[in-house]
Short mmCIF file of C-alpha atoms in Angstrom, two decimals:
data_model
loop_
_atom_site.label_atom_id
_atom_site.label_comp_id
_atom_site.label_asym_id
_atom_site.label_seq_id
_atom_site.Cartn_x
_atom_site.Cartn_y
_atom_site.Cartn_z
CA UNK A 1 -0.95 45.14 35.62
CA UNK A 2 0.44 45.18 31.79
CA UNK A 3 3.61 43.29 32.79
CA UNK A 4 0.93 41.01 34.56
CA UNK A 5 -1.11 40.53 31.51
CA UNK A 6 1.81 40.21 29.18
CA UNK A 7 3.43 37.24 31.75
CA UNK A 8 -0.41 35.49 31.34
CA UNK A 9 -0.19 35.74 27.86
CA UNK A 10 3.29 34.01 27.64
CA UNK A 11 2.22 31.31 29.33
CA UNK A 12 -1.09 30.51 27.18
CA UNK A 13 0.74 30.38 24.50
CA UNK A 14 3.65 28.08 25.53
CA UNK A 15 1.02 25.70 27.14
CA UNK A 16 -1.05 25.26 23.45
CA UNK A 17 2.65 24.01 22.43
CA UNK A 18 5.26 25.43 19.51
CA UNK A 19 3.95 27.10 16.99
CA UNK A 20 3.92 24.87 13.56
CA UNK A 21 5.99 25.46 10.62
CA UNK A 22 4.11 26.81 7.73
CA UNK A 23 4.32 24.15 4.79
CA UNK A 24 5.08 25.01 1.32
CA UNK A 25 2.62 23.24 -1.18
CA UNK A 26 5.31 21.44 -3.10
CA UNK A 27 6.22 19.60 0.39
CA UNK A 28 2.59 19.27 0.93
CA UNK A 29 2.12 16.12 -1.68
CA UNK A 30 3.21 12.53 -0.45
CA UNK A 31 6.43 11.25 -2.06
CA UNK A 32 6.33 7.73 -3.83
CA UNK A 33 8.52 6.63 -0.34
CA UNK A 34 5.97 7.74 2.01
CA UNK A 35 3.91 4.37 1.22
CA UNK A 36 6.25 2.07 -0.40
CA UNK A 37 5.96 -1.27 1.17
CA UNK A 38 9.93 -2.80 1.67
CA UNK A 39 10.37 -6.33 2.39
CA UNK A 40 13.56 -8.18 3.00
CA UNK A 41 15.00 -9.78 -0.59
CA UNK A 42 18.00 -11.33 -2.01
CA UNK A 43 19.22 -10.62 -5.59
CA UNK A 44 18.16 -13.99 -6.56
CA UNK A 45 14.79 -14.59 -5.17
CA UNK A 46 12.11 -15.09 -7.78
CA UNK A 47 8.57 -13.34 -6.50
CA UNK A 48 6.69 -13.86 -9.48
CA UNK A 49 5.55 -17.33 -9.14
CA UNK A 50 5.30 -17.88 -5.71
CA UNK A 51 1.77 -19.67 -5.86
CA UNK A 52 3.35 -22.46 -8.41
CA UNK A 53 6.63 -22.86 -5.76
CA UNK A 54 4.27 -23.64 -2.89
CA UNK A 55 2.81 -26.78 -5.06
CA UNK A 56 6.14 -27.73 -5.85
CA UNK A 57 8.75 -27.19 -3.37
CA UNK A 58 10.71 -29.24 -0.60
CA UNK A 59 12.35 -28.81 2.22
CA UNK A 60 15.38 -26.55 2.04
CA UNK A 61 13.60 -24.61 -1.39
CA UNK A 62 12.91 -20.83 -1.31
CA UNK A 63 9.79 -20.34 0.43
CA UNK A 64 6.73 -20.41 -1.89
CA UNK A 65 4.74 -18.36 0.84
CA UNK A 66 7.56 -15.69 1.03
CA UNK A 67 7.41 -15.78 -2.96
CA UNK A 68 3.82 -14.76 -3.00
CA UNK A 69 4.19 -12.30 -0.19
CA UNK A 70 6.97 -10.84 -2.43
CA UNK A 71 4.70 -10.80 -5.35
CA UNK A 72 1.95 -9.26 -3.39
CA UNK A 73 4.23 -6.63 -2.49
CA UNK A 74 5.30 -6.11 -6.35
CA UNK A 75 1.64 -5.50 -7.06
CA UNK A 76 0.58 -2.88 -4.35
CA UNK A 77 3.90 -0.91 -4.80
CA UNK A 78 3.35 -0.68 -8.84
CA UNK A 79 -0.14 1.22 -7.89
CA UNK A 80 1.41 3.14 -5.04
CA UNK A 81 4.45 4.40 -7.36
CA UNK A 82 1.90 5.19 -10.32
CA UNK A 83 -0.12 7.41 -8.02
CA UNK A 84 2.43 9.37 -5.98
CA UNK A 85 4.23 9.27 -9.24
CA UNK A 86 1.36 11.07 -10.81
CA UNK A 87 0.87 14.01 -8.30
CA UNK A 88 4.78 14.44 -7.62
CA UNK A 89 5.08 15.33 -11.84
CA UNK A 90 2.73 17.73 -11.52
CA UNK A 91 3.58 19.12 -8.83
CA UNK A 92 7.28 19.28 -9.99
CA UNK A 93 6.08 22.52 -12.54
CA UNK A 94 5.59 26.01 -10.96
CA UNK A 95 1.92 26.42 -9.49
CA UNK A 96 0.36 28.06 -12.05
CA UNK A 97 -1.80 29.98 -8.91
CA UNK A 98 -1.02 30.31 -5.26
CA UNK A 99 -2.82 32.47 -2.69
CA UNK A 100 -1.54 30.64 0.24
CA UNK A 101 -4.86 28.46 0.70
CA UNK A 102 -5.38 27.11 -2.27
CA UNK A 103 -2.70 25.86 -5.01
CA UNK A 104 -3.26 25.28 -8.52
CA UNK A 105 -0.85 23.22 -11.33
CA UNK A 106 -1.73 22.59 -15.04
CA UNK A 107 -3.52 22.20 -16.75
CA UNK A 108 -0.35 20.09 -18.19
CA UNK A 109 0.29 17.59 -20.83
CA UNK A 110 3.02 15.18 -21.87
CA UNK A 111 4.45 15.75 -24.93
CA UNK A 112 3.93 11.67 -25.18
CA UNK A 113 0.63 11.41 -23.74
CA UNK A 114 -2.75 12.31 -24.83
CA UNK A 115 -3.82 13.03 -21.39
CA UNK A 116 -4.22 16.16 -19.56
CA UNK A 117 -3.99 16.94 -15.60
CA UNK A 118 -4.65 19.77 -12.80
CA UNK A 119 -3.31 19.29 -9.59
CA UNK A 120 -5.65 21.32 -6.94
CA UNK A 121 -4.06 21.56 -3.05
CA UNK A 122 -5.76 22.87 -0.69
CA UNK A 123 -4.61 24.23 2.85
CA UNK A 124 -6.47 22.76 5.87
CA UNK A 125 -3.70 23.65 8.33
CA UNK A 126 -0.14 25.28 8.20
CA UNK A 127 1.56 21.51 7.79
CA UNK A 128 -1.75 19.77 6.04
CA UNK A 129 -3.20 19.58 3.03
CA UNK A 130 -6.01 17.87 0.82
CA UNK A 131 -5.41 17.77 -2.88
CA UNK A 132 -7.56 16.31 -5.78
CA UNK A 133 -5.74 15.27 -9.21
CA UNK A 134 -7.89 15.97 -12.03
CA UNK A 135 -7.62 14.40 -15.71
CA UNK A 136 -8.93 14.34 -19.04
CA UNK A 137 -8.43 13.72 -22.48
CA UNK A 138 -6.35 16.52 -24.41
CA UNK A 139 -8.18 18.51 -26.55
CA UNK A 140 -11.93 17.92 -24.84
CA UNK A 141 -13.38 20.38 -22.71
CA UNK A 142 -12.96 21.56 -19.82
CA UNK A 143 -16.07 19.66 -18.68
CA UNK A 144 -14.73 16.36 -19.45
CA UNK A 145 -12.04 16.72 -16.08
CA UNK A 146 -12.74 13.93 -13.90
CA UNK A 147 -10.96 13.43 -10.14
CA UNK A 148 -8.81 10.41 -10.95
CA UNK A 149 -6.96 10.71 -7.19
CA UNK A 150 -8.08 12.70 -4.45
CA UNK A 151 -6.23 12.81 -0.99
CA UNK A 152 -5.27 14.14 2.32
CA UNK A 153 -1.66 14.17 3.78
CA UNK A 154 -0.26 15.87 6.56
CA UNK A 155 3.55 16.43 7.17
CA UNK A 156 5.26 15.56 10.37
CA UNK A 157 6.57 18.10 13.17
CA UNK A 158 9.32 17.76 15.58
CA UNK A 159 8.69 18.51 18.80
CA UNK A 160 9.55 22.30 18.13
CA UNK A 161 6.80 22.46 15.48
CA UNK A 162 9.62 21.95 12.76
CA UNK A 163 8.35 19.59 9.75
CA UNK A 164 10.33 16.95 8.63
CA UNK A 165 10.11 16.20 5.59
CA UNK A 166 9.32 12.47 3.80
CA UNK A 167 7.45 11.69 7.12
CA UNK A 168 3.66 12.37 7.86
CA UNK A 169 0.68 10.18 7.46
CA UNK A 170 -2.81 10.64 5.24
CA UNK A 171 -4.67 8.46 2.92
CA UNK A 172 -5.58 9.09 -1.15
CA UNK A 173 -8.12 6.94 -3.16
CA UNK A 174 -8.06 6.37 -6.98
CA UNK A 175 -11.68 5.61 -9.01
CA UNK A 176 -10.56 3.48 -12.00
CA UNK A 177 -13.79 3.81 -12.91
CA UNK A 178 -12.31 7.32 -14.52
CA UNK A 179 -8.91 6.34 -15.11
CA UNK A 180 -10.12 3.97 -17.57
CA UNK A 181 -12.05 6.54 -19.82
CA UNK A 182 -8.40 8.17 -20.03
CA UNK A 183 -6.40 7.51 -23.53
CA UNK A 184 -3.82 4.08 -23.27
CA UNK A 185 -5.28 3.32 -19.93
CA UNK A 186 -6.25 -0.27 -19.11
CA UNK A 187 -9.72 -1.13 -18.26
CA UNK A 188 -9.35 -1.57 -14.68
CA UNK A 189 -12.83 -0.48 -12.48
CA UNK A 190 -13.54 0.13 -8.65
CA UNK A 191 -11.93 1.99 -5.92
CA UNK A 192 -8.80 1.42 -4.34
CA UNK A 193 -7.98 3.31 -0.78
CA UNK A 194 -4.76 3.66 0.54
CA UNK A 195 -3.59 4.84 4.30
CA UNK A 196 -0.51 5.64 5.12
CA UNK A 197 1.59 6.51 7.99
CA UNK A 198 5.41 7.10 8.23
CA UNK A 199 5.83 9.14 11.78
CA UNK A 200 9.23 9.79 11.90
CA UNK A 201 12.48 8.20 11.06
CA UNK A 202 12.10 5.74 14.06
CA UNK A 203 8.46 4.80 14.00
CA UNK A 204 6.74 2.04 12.24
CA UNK A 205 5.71 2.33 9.13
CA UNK A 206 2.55 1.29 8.47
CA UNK A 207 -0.16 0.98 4.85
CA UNK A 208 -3.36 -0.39 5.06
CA UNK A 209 -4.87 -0.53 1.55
CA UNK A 210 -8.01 -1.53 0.43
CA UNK A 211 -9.84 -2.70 -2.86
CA UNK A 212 -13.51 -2.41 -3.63
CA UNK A 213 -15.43 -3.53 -6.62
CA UNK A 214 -12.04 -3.97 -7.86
CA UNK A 215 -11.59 -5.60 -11.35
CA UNK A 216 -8.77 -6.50 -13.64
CA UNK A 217 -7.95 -9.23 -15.65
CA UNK A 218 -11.19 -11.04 -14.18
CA UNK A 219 -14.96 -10.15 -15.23
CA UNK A 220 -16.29 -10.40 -11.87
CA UNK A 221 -15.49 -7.89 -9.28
CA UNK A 222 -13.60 -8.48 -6.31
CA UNK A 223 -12.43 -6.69 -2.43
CA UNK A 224 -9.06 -7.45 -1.01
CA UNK A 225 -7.17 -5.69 1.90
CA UNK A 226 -3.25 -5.59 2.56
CA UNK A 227 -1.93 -4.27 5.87
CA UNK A 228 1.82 -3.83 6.04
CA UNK A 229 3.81 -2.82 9.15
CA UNK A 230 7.72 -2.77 9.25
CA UNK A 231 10.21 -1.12 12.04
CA UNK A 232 13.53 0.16 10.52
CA UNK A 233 15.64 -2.36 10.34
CA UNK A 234 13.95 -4.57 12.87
CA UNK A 235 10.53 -7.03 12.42
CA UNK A 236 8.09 -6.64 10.19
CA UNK A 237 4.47 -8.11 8.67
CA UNK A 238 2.39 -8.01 5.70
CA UNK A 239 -1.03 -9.63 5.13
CA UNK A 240 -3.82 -9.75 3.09
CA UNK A 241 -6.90 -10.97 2.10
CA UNK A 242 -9.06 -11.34 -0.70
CA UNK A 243 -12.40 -13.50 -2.15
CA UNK A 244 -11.58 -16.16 -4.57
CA UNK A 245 -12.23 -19.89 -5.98
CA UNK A 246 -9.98 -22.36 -4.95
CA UNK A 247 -11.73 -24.96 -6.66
CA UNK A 248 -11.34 -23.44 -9.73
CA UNK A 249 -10.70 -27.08 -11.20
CA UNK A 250 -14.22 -28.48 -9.86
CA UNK A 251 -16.82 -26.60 -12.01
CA UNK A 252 -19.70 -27.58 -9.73
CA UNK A 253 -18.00 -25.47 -6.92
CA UNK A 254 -18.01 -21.72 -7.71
CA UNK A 255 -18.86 -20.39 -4.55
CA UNK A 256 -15.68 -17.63 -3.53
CA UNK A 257 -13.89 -18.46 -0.39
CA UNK A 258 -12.21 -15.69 1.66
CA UNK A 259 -8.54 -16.47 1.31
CA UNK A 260 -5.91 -14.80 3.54
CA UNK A 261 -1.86 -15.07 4.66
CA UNK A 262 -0.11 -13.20 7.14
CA UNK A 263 3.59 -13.27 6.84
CA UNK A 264 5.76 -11.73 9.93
CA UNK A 265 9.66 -11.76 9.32
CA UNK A 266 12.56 -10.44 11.50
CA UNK A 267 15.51 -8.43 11.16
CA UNK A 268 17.34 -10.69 9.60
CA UNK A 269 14.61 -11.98 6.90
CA UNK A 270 13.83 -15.05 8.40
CA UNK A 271 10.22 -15.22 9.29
CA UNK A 272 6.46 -17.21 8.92
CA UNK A 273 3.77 -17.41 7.14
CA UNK A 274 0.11 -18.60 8.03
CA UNK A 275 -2.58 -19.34 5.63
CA UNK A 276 -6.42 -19.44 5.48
CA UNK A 277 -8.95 -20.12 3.08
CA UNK A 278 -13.12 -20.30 5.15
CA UNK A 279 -16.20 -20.15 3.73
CA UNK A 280 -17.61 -20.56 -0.27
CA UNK A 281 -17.17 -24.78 -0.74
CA UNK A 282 -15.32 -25.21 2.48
CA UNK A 283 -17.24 -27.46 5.39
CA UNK A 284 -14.23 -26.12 7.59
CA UNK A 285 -11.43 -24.02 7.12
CA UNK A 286 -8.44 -25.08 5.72
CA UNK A 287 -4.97 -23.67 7.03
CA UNK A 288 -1.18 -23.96 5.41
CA UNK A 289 1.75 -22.80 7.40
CA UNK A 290 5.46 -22.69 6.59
CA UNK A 291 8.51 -20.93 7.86
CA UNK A 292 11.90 -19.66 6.56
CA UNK A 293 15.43 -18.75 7.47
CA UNK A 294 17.75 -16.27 6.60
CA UNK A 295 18.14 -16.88 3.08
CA UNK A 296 14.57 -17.66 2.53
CA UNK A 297 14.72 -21.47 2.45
CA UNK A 298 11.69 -23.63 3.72
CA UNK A 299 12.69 -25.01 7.10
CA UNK A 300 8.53 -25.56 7.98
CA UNK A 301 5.60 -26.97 6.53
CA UNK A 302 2.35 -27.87 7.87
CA UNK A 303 -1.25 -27.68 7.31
CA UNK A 304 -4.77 -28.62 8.19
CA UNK A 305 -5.43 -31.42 5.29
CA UNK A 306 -4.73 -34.89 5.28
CA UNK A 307 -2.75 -34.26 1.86
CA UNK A 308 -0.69 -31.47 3.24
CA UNK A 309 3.06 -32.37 2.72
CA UNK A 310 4.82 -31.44 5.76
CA UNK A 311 8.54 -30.90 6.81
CA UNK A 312 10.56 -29.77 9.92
CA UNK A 313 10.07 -28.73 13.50
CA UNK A 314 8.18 -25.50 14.60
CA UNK A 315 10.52 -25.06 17.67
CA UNK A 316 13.81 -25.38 15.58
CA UNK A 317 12.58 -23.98 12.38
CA UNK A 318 10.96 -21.04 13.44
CA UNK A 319 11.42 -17.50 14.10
CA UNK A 320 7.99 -16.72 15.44
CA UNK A 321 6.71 -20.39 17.08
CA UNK A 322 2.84 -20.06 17.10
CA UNK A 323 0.41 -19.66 13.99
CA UNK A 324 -1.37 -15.99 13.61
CA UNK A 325 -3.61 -15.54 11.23
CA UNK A 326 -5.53 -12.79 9.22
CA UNK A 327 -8.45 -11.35 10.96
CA UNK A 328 -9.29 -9.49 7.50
#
């Protein structure tokens, strides 16, 4: 009967699966790679004034669309990097506690800055985690900590309950609202969510982020959305989304429209883009679309208006014949 009982037990626990590796803390918190956003470049491509290129190109130029894609790119990754940046520093030092549930770093300070942060983690399961960066200005009280970032990640496993590390999936939001009451911060406001997921070495990658009541450089506030998905070293797409005024040069339309571009590209860089702008001053929608090759020359143009200049032929210029646009 014991040998019985011991054989039943052997199997229950084989059918819930390997047991998971424990995660240390440290490995707990997303590297700046798990949601960088790569997109095919040469060493001479210019991204930083892709909108101007699209007004002024012609056939054969470097894509204007893929410019602005590029740019777009620039942007999100310049957030991502300065968040994951953030919690990997701190969590660089020696926890100053550790219990096994709950980790604790700081509070630490830059010699050059005049800011001070604590790094919470938090176990939810032996490979997951939720963490909360914390900040305030050095010298105040302790009262004056706000939660700048606050996130959830959870590291990968191999089929034998191994993790492997740099791949897992989770999300982390940042409130600029409180960044912006930190010393030599800009005065950016809102909420900006990211998601996250890079499976395993193989998998898509995928980042999905999200601004709301977002504002910058403009005094009104503003939502966008970017969704990126790229195979290693095979196809990949990026679009996004976001409410503005196209006819910024007519002053008695200042109604936002929702403009959007998905761009889709292959393994070898060549790809298409396919523009949108609906709603605000537009009777109708108005579409752009435009392809590229290899090296990131225009081989297609076409669009919706009368005005539209337009070059080439879909079925010889195009990797990917057939417009798809952004549903965001």
């Amino acid at each position: 009967m014991k040998k019985m009982i011991g054989a039943l037990a052997s199997l229950s626990l084989a059918a819930c699966g390997p047991q998971i590796e424990t995660v240390s803390f440290k490995d707990g918190i997303p590297s700046q790679e798990m949601a960088k956003l790569d997109v095919p470049s040469t060493t001479s491509q210019r991204i930083d004034d892709g909108v101007a290129t699209v007004r002024q190109q012609s056939y054969g130029d470097l894509s204007g669309t893929w410019l602005v894609t590029g740019g777009t790119v620039l942007v999100v990754n310049g957030a991502t990097l300065w968040t994951l940046g953030s919690l990997n520093f701190v969590a660089g030092f020696e926890p100053t506690s550790d219990d096994g549930t709950t980790a604790v770093w700081g509070p630490h300070t830059n010699e050059w800055e005049r800011t001070t942060w604590k790094l919470t983690a938090v176990r939810t399961a032996p490979n997951a985690f939720k963490y909360t960066l914390e900040a305030k200005p050095k010298g105040t009280a302790d009262s004056e900590y706000a939660a700048v970032i606050t996130g959830s990640h959870t590291v990968a496993v191999d089929d034998d309950g191994k993790a492997i590390k740099g791949y897992g999936e989770g999300r982390f939001d940042i409130d600029y609202d409180k960044v912006a009451r930190l010393p030599h911060q800009d005065s950016k406001k809102g909420r900006v969510s990211f998601h996250y997921a890079r499976p395993n070495p193989t998998a898509a990658v995928t980042v999905d982020v999200d601004l709301k009541e977002f504002v910058n450089d403009d005094a009104a506030p503003n939502s966008a959305a970017y969704r990126y998905s790229q195979v290693p070293e095979g196809e990949g797409s990026f679009e996004f989304a976001v409410d503005s005024n196209i006819h910024w040069f007519d002053l008695s339309k200042i109604a936002l429209e929702r403009w959007s571009i998905k761009s889709r590209w292959t393994s070898t860089g060549a790809g298409r883009a396919d523009v949108r702008a609906s709603g605000g001053d537009l009777a109708s929608p108005v579409t752009m679309n435009e392809c590229w090759d290899t090296k990131f020359r225009s081989t297609f143009l076409d669009g919706s208006t009368p005005s539209q200049t337009k070059w080439g032929v879909e079925s010889e210029g195009c990797a990917f014949v057939g417009a798809s646009y952004s549903t965001r």
